[in-house]
Short mmCIF file of C-alpha atoms in Angstrom, two decimals:
data_model
loop_
_atom_site.label_atom_id
_atom_site.label_comp_id
_atom_site.label_asym_id
_atom_site.label_seq_id
_atom_site.Cartn_x
_atom_site.Cartn_y
_atom_site.Cartn_z
CA MET H 1 -11.56 6.17 -3.88
CA ILE H 2 -8.31 6.63 -1.76
CA LEU H 3 -4.67 5.15 -2.86
CA VAL H 4 -2.85 3.61 0.45
CA TYR H 5 1.22 4.32 -0.42
CA SER H 6 3.83 2.26 1.56
CA THR H 7 7.27 1.09 0.94
CA PHE H 8 8.72 -2.18 1.37
CA PRO H 9 11.89 -3.99 1.58
CA ASN H 10 11.67 -6.08 -1.56
CA GLU H 11 9.73 -7.27 -4.33
CA GLU H 12 8.75 -10.51 -2.76
CA LYS H 13 7.44 -8.80 0.29
CA ALA H 14 5.68 -6.00 -1.61
CA LEU H 15 3.77 -8.58 -4.18
CA GLU H 16 3.03 -11.13 -0.95
CA ILE H 17 1.17 -8.37 1.17
CA GLY H 18 -0.48 -7.20 -2.11
CA ARG H 19 -1.74 -10.59 -2.48
CA LYS H 20 -2.92 -11.11 1.09
CA LEU H 21 -5.05 -7.79 0.91
CA LEU H 22 -6.53 -8.51 -2.42
CA GLU H 23 -7.62 -12.10 -0.87
CA LYS H 24 -9.05 -10.21 2.29
CA ARG H 25 -10.90 -7.51 0.07
CA LEU H 26 -9.44 -4.76 1.73
CA ILE H 27 -7.97 -3.84 -1.89
CA ALA H 28 -9.37 -3.71 -5.44
CA CYS H 29 -6.18 -3.67 -6.98
CA PHE H 30 -2.29 -2.60 -6.52
CA ASN H 31 0.70 -1.60 -8.03
CA ALA H 32 4.41 -2.00 -7.19
CA PHE H 33 7.46 -0.84 -8.65
CA GLU H 34 11.20 -0.61 -7.68
CA ILE H 35 12.25 2.78 -5.79
CA ARG H 36 15.40 4.07 -4.83
CA SER H 37 14.97 5.63 -1.10
CA GLY H 38 16.99 8.04 1.10
CA TYR H 39 16.28 8.66 4.62
CA TRP H 40 16.97 9.46 7.97
CA TRP H 41 17.40 6.30 10.20
CA LYS H 42 18.44 6.04 13.81
CA GLY H 43 20.80 9.03 13.37
CA GLU H 44 22.31 8.31 10.16
CA ILE H 45 21.32 9.12 6.32
CA VAL H 46 20.40 5.79 4.56
CA GLN H 47 20.05 5.35 0.93
CA ASP H 48 18.50 2.04 -0.40
CA LYS H 49 16.88 0.12 -2.92
CA GLU H 50 13.31 -0.68 -1.99
CA TRP H 51 9.90 -1.33 -3.40
CA ALA H 52 7.02 1.15 -2.92
CA ALA H 53 3.29 -0.24 -3.51
CA ILE H 54 0.11 1.92 -4.22
CA PHE H 55 -3.08 0.07 -2.65
CA LYS H 56 -6.38 1.17 -4.27
CA THR H 57 -9.51 0.92 -2.13
CA THR H 58 -12.59 3.11 -0.79
CA GLU H 59 -12.52 5.00 2.23
CA GLU H 60 -14.81 2.81 4.01
CA LYS H 61 -11.87 0.03 3.97
CA GLU H 62 -9.13 2.36 5.05
CA LYS H 63 -9.08 1.67 8.62
CA GLU H 64 -9.22 -2.14 8.64
CA LEU H 65 -6.68 -1.75 5.61
CA TYR H 66 -4.34 0.00 7.51
CA GLU H 67 -4.93 -2.30 10.52
CA GLU H 68 -4.15 -5.19 8.31
CA LEU H 69 -0.99 -3.58 6.55
CA ARG H 70 0.36 -2.56 9.86
CA LYS H 71 0.11 -5.93 11.10
CA LEU H 72 1.58 -7.72 7.81
CA HIS H 73 4.42 -5.23 7.58
CA PRO H 74 8.13 -6.17 8.30
CA TYR H 75 9.43 -2.44 9.02
CA GLU H 76 9.94 -1.65 12.41
CA THR H 77 8.61 1.98 11.47
CA PRO H 78 6.38 1.61 7.80
CA ALA H 79 5.59 4.42 5.63
CA ILE H 80 1.58 4.25 5.24
CA PHE H 81 -0.54 6.65 4.41
CA THR H 82 -3.36 7.82 2.59
CA LEU H 83 -3.55 9.84 -0.92
CA LYS H 84 -7.36 10.92 -1.28
CA VAL H 85 -8.72 10.84 -4.84
CA GLU H 86 -10.78 13.69 -6.17
CA ASN H 87 -11.78 12.83 -9.43
CA VAL H 88 -12.45 8.97 -10.64
CA LEU H 89 -14.25 7.43 -13.79
CA THR H 90 -17.59 6.20 -12.68
CA GLU H 91 -17.09 3.17 -14.22
CA TYR H 92 -13.85 2.38 -12.64
CA MET H 93 -15.35 3.70 -8.83
CA ASN H 94 -17.93 0.87 -9.31
CA TRP H 95 -15.72 -1.89 -10.24
CA LEU H 96 -13.47 -0.77 -6.95
CA ARG H 97 -16.46 -0.61 -5.18
CA GLU H 98 -17.87 -4.14 -6.46
CA SER H 99 -14.06 -5.50 -5.55
CA VAL H 100 -13.88 -4.84 -1.93
CA LEU H 101 -17.29 -5.93 -1.01
#
């Protein structure tokens, strides 16, 4: 199991993209939540409200998920990265694998 993290400009875009990834069976589920961000952008410090999403999937789907997420993402330079998960409840992992078939 892997978790792929990304940020979005608003709730609507985070939920829209999450739904599209579910429909394509690239993810088993996602969690979306509001965050406050601070970052450098084009030589200036920016503080902003954004929405983050954690997408749950298998390692086998990672490349395809990245390609689709990059295609759908509204940001010029989106944060998209993977967090490896070491221990997962067996029943949950079985459900996750079945969900992305």
